[in-house]
PDB file of C-alpha atoms in Angstrom:
ATOM      1  CA  UNK A   1     108.561 -50.849 -99.983  1.00 46.00           C
ATOM      2  CA  UNK A   2     108.674 -54.297 -99.316  1.00 57.00           C
ATOM      3  CA  UNK A   3     106.151 -55.924-102.098  1.00 66.00           C
ATOM      4  CA  UNK A   4     106.819 -59.809-102.605  1.00 79.00           C
ATOM      5  CA  UNK A   5     107.027 -60.220-106.484  1.00 84.00           C
ATOM      6  CA  UNK A   6     104.979 -62.354-108.470  1.00 86.00           C
ATOM      7  CA  UNK A   7     105.875 -65.727-109.872  1.00 89.00           C
ATOM      8  CA  UNK A   8     105.721 -66.365-112.797  1.00 88.00           C
ATOM      9  CA  UNK A   9     103.556 -69.822-112.647  1.00 92.00           C
ATOM     10  CA  UNK A  10     100.815 -67.042-110.840  1.00 94.00           C
ATOM     11  CA  UNK A  11     100.818 -64.748-113.776  1.00 93.00           C
ATOM     12  CA  UNK A  12     100.719 -67.670-116.342  1.00 93.00           C
ATOM     13  CA  UNK A  13      97.792 -69.269-114.333  1.00 96.00           C
ATOM     14  CA  UNK A  14      96.341 -65.795-113.614  1.00 97.00           C
ATOM     15  CA  UNK A  15      96.173 -64.546-117.035  1.00 94.00           C
ATOM     16  CA  UNK A  16      95.239 -68.080-118.526  1.00 96.00           C
ATOM     17  CA  UNK A  17      91.996 -68.336-116.612  1.00 98.00           C
ATOM     18  CA  UNK A  18      91.146 -64.308-117.811  1.00 98.00           C
ATOM     19  CA  UNK A  19      91.060 -65.076-120.984  1.00 96.00           C
ATOM     20  CA  UNK A  20      88.927 -68.309-120.799  1.00 97.00           C
ATOM     21  CA  UNK A  21      86.592 -66.259-119.146  1.00 97.00           C
ATOM     22  CA  UNK A  22      86.486 -63.004-121.263  1.00 97.00           C
ATOM     23  CA  UNK A  23      86.662 -65.832-124.226  1.00 96.00           C
ATOM     24  CA  UNK A  24      83.931 -67.760-122.155  1.00 96.00           C
ATOM     25  CA  UNK A  25      81.490 -64.810-121.984  1.00 94.00           C
ATOM     26  CA  UNK A  26      82.143 -64.127-125.699  1.00 94.00           C
ATOM     27  CA  UNK A  27      81.285 -67.335-126.673  1.00 94.00           C
ATOM     28  CA  UNK A  28      78.326 -66.947-124.894  1.00 95.00           C
ATOM     29  CA  UNK A  29      76.420 -64.087-126.398  1.00 93.00           C
ATOM     30  CA  UNK A  30      77.606 -65.206-129.701  1.00 93.00           C
ATOM     31  CA  UNK A  31      75.392 -68.589-128.330  1.00 94.00           C
ATOM     32  CA  UNK A  32      73.008 -66.493-127.469  1.00 93.00           C
ATOM     33  CA  UNK A  33      73.073 -63.751-130.865  1.00 90.00           C
ATOM     34  CA  UNK A  34      72.530 -66.717-132.659  1.00 92.00           C
ATOM     35  CA  UNK A  35      69.435 -68.475-130.760  1.00 90.00           C
ATOM     36  CA  UNK A  36      68.039 -64.954-131.115  1.00 90.00           C
ATOM     37  CA  UNK A  37      68.516 -64.082-134.084  1.00 86.00           C
ATOM     38  CA  UNK A  38      67.697 -67.458-135.827  1.00 86.00           C
ATOM     39  CA  UNK A  39      64.615 -68.458-137.045  1.00 87.00           C
ATOM     40  CA  UNK A  40      62.300 -70.900-134.408  1.00 87.00           C
ATOM     41  CA  UNK A  41      63.458 -74.685-136.851  1.00 89.00           C
ATOM     42  CA  UNK A  42      67.136 -73.740-136.428  1.00 89.00           C
ATOM     43  CA  UNK A  43      69.815 -75.915-133.826  1.00 90.00           C
ATOM     44  CA  UNK A  44      72.201 -74.025-134.834  1.00 90.00           C
ATOM     45  CA  UNK A  45      74.237 -73.124-131.273  1.00 91.00           C
ATOM     46  CA  UNK A  46      77.320 -70.662-133.489  1.00 92.00           C
ATOM     47  CA  UNK A  47      76.525 -68.592-136.552  1.00 92.00           C
ATOM     48  CA  UNK A  48      77.317 -69.153-139.568  1.00 90.00           C
ATOM     49  CA  UNK A  49      81.340 -68.717-141.614  1.00 92.00           C
ATOM     50  CA  UNK A  50      78.901 -66.757-143.643  1.00 93.00           C
ATOM     51  CA  UNK A  51      77.908 -64.396-140.851  1.00 89.00           C
ATOM     52  CA  UNK A  52      80.336 -64.608-138.831  1.00 90.00           C
ATOM     53  CA  UNK A  53      82.691 -62.983-141.927  1.00 93.00           C
ATOM     54  CA  UNK A  54      79.550 -60.055-142.252  1.00 93.00           C
ATOM     55  CA  UNK A  55      79.333 -60.282-138.389  1.00 91.00           C
ATOM     56  CA  UNK A  56      83.490 -59.018-138.647  1.00 93.00           C
ATOM     57  CA  UNK A  57      83.677 -55.604-137.907  1.00 96.00           C
ATOM     58  CA  UNK A  58      80.753 -55.224-135.016  1.00 94.00           C
ATOM     59  CA  UNK A  59      82.212 -58.756-133.466  1.00 93.00           C
ATOM     60  CA  UNK A  60      85.478 -57.492-133.299  1.00 94.00           C
ATOM     61  CA  UNK A  61      84.911 -54.526-131.979  1.00 96.00           C
ATOM     62  CA  UNK A  62      82.143 -55.760-129.364  1.00 93.00           C
ATOM     63  CA  UNK A  63      85.105 -58.419-128.243  1.00 94.00           C
ATOM     64  CA  UNK A  64      87.920 -55.589-128.472  1.00 95.00           C
ATOM     65  CA  UNK A  65      85.534 -53.701-126.214  1.00 95.00           C
ATOM     66  CA  UNK A  66      85.070 -56.817-123.957  1.00 94.00           C
ATOM     67  CA  UNK A  67      88.752 -57.730-123.087  1.00 95.00           C
ATOM     68  CA  UNK A  68      89.036 -53.728-123.093  1.00 97.00           C
ATOM     69  CA  UNK A  69      86.124 -53.501-119.876  1.00 97.00           C
ATOM     70  CA  UNK A  70      87.013 -56.690-118.374  1.00 97.00           C
ATOM     71  CA  UNK A  71      90.483 -55.586-117.718  1.00 97.00           C
ATOM     72  CA  UNK A  72      89.373 -52.626-117.031  1.00 98.00           C
ATOM     73  CA  UNK A  73      87.131 -53.191-114.337  1.00 98.00           C
ATOM     74  CA  UNK A  74      88.242 -55.471-111.725  1.00 98.00           C
ATOM     75  CA  UNK A  75      90.910 -53.240-111.925  1.00 98.00           C
ATOM     76  CA  UNK A  76      89.298 -49.963-110.730  1.00 97.00           C
ATOM     77  CA  UNK A  77      87.176 -51.652-108.904  1.00 97.00           C
ATOM     78  CA  UNK A  78      88.770 -54.557-106.972  1.00 97.00           C
ATOM     79  CA  UNK A  79      93.056 -54.449-108.153  1.00 96.00           C
ATOM     80  CA  UNK A  80      92.195 -57.648-109.266  1.00 97.00           C
ATOM     81  CA  UNK A  81      90.882 -59.767-111.946  1.00 98.00           C
ATOM     82  CA  UNK A  82      89.380 -63.258-111.063  1.00 98.00           C
ATOM     83  CA  UNK A  83      92.520 -65.457-112.487  1.00 98.00           C
ATOM     84  CA  UNK A  84      94.387 -62.395-110.855  1.00 97.00           C
ATOM     85  CA  UNK A  85      92.586 -63.781-107.347  1.00 97.00           C
ATOM     86  CA  UNK A  86      92.676 -67.008-107.485  1.00 97.00           C
ATOM     87  CA  UNK A  87      96.865 -67.493-107.844  1.00 96.00           C
ATOM     88  CA  UNK A  88      96.757 -64.787-104.800  1.00 95.00           C
ATOM     89  CA  UNK A  89      98.008 -61.756-106.798  1.00 95.00           C
ATOM     90  CA  UNK A  90      97.152 -57.934-106.823  1.00 95.00           C
ATOM     91  CA  UNK A  91      97.501 -54.843-109.360  1.00 96.00           C
ATOM     92  CA  UNK A  92      98.707 -51.362-106.988  1.00 94.00           C
ATOM     93  CA  UNK A  93      98.943 -47.923-108.487  1.00 92.00           C
ATOM     94  CA  UNK A  94     101.290 -45.897-107.751  1.00 80.00           C
ATOM     95  CA  UNK A  95     100.367 -43.778-104.561  1.00 76.00           C
ATOM     96  CA  UNK A  96      98.948 -46.867-102.803  1.00 73.00           C
ATOM     97  CA  UNK A  97      97.134 -50.633-103.329  1.00 78.00           C
ATOM     98  CA  UNK A  98      94.276 -48.288-105.189  1.00 88.00           C
ATOM     99  CA  UNK A  99      94.259 -48.110-108.384  1.00 94.00           C
ATOM    100  CA  UNK A 100      93.127 -44.511-110.195  1.00 95.00           C
ATOM    101  CA  UNK A 101      90.234 -45.097-113.081  1.00 97.00           C
ATOM    102  CA  UNK A 102      93.899 -43.953-114.855  1.00 96.00           C
ATOM    103  CA  UNK A 103      95.957 -46.140-114.019  1.00 97.00           C
ATOM    104  CA  UNK A 104      93.687 -49.431-114.700  1.00 97.00           C
ATOM    105  CA  UNK A 105      92.832 -47.505-117.589  1.00 98.00           C
ATOM    106  CA  UNK A 106      96.378 -46.451-118.676  1.00 98.00           C
ATOM    107  CA  UNK A 107      97.424 -50.573-117.841  1.00 97.00           C
ATOM    108  CA  UNK A 108      94.826 -51.800-120.329  1.00 97.00           C
ATOM    109  CA  UNK A 109      96.032 -49.788-123.058  1.00 97.00           C
ATOM    110  CA  UNK A 110      99.971 -50.705-122.193  1.00 97.00           C
ATOM    111  CA  UNK A 111      98.691 -54.551-122.053  1.00 95.00           C
ATOM    112  CA  UNK A 112      96.883 -53.583-126.218  1.00 95.00           C
ATOM    113  CA  UNK A 113     100.541 -52.314-126.771  1.00 96.00           C
ATOM    114  CA  UNK A 114     102.214 -56.231-125.748  1.00 95.00           C
ATOM    115  CA  UNK A 115      99.095 -57.941-127.908  1.00 92.00           C
ATOM    116  CA  UNK A 116     100.285 -55.930-130.835  1.00 94.00           C
ATOM    117  CA  UNK A 117     104.036 -56.301-130.145  1.00 96.00           C
ATOM    118  CA  UNK A 118     103.107 -60.234-129.673  1.00 93.00           C
ATOM    119  CA  UNK A 119     103.953 -60.590-126.507  1.00 92.00           C
ATOM    120  CA  UNK A 120     106.937 -58.867-126.476  1.00 94.00           C
ATOM    121  CA  UNK A 121     106.141 -56.326-123.704  1.00 95.00           C
ATOM    122  CA  UNK A 122     104.509 -58.983-121.365  1.00 93.00           C
ATOM    123  CA  UNK A 123     108.395 -60.862-121.271  1.00 91.00           C
ATOM    124  CA  UNK A 124     109.481 -57.375-120.058  1.00 92.00           C
ATOM    125  CA  UNK A 125     108.302 -57.688-117.125  1.00 90.00           C
ATOM    126  CA  UNK A 126     110.752 -60.944-116.334  1.00 87.00           C
ATOM    127  CA  UNK A 127     113.670 -59.800-116.489  1.00 89.00           C
ATOM    128  CA  UNK A 128     112.548 -56.152-114.813  1.00 91.00           C
ATOM    129  CA  UNK A 129     114.210 -55.482-111.073  1.00 89.00           C
ATOM    130  CA  UNK A 130     110.296 -55.003-110.038  1.00 88.00           C
ATOM    131  CA  UNK A 131     109.481 -57.196-113.026  1.00 90.00           C
ATOM    132  CA  UNK A 132     106.711 -54.537-114.338  1.00 93.00           C
ATOM    133  CA  UNK A 133     105.837 -55.028-118.292  1.00 95.00           C
ATOM    134  CA  UNK A 134     105.346 -52.185-120.464  1.00 96.00           C
ATOM    135  CA  UNK A 135     101.502 -52.204-119.100  1.00 96.00           C
ATOM    136  CA  UNK A 136     102.913 -51.852-115.278  1.00 96.00           C
ATOM    137  CA  UNK A 137     105.546 -48.673-117.039  1.00 96.00           C
ATOM    138  CA  UNK A 138     103.112 -47.040-118.856  1.00 97.00           C
ATOM    139  CA  UNK A 139     100.406 -47.244-116.387  1.00 97.00           C
ATOM    140  CA  UNK A 140     103.679 -46.899-113.401  1.00 95.00           C
ATOM    141  CA  UNK A 141     101.475 -50.215-111.430  1.00 96.00           C
ATOM    142  CA  UNK A 142     102.644 -53.430-111.016  1.00 93.00           C
ATOM    143  CA  UNK A 143     102.076 -56.788-110.023  1.00 93.00           C
ATOM    144  CA  UNK A 144     101.651 -57.946-106.473  1.00 92.00           C
ATOM    145  CA  UNK A 145     101.718 -61.016-104.772  1.00 93.00           C
ATOM    146  CA  UNK A 146      99.382 -61.671-101.660  1.00 91.00           C
ATOM    147  CA  UNK A 147     100.782 -62.739 -98.414  1.00 85.00           C
ATOM    148  CA  UNK A 148      99.479 -66.412 -97.992  1.00 77.00           C
ATOM    149  CA  UNK A 149      97.179 -66.844 -95.436  1.00 71.00           C
ATOM    150  CA  UNK A 150      98.061 -68.157 -91.962  1.00 56.00           C
TER     151      UNK A 150
END
């Protein structure tokens, strides 16, 4: 059927808002962890460089799981991340506007592949007739602009 192709500024705005929220949430996690583990007389807000290096692997794993979980859960349950909500975008599945968990999961896997390829996979959305990047093609999804409410 007919659908509205999202504008590039809306895509970028939604992406950067979601990045801001995920990174902000992870920084909050680091701050809370630092306060809970720091000596009572410490005024540190974030872990020291030494602690960041020492805990780099678990911190990376937690950050990865937060990011992957954020995009997978929001897409599966709502079809939209907070960034997509603000910019009037929605991710749709093959069969209907609601996503199956497998589609949301594969969309996140495809997003990871796009990032590992330095964003090239996202760039394919700019030239694809339906605006689909590698993540959409892998999952069988597409990003649509919601009609403006009157």
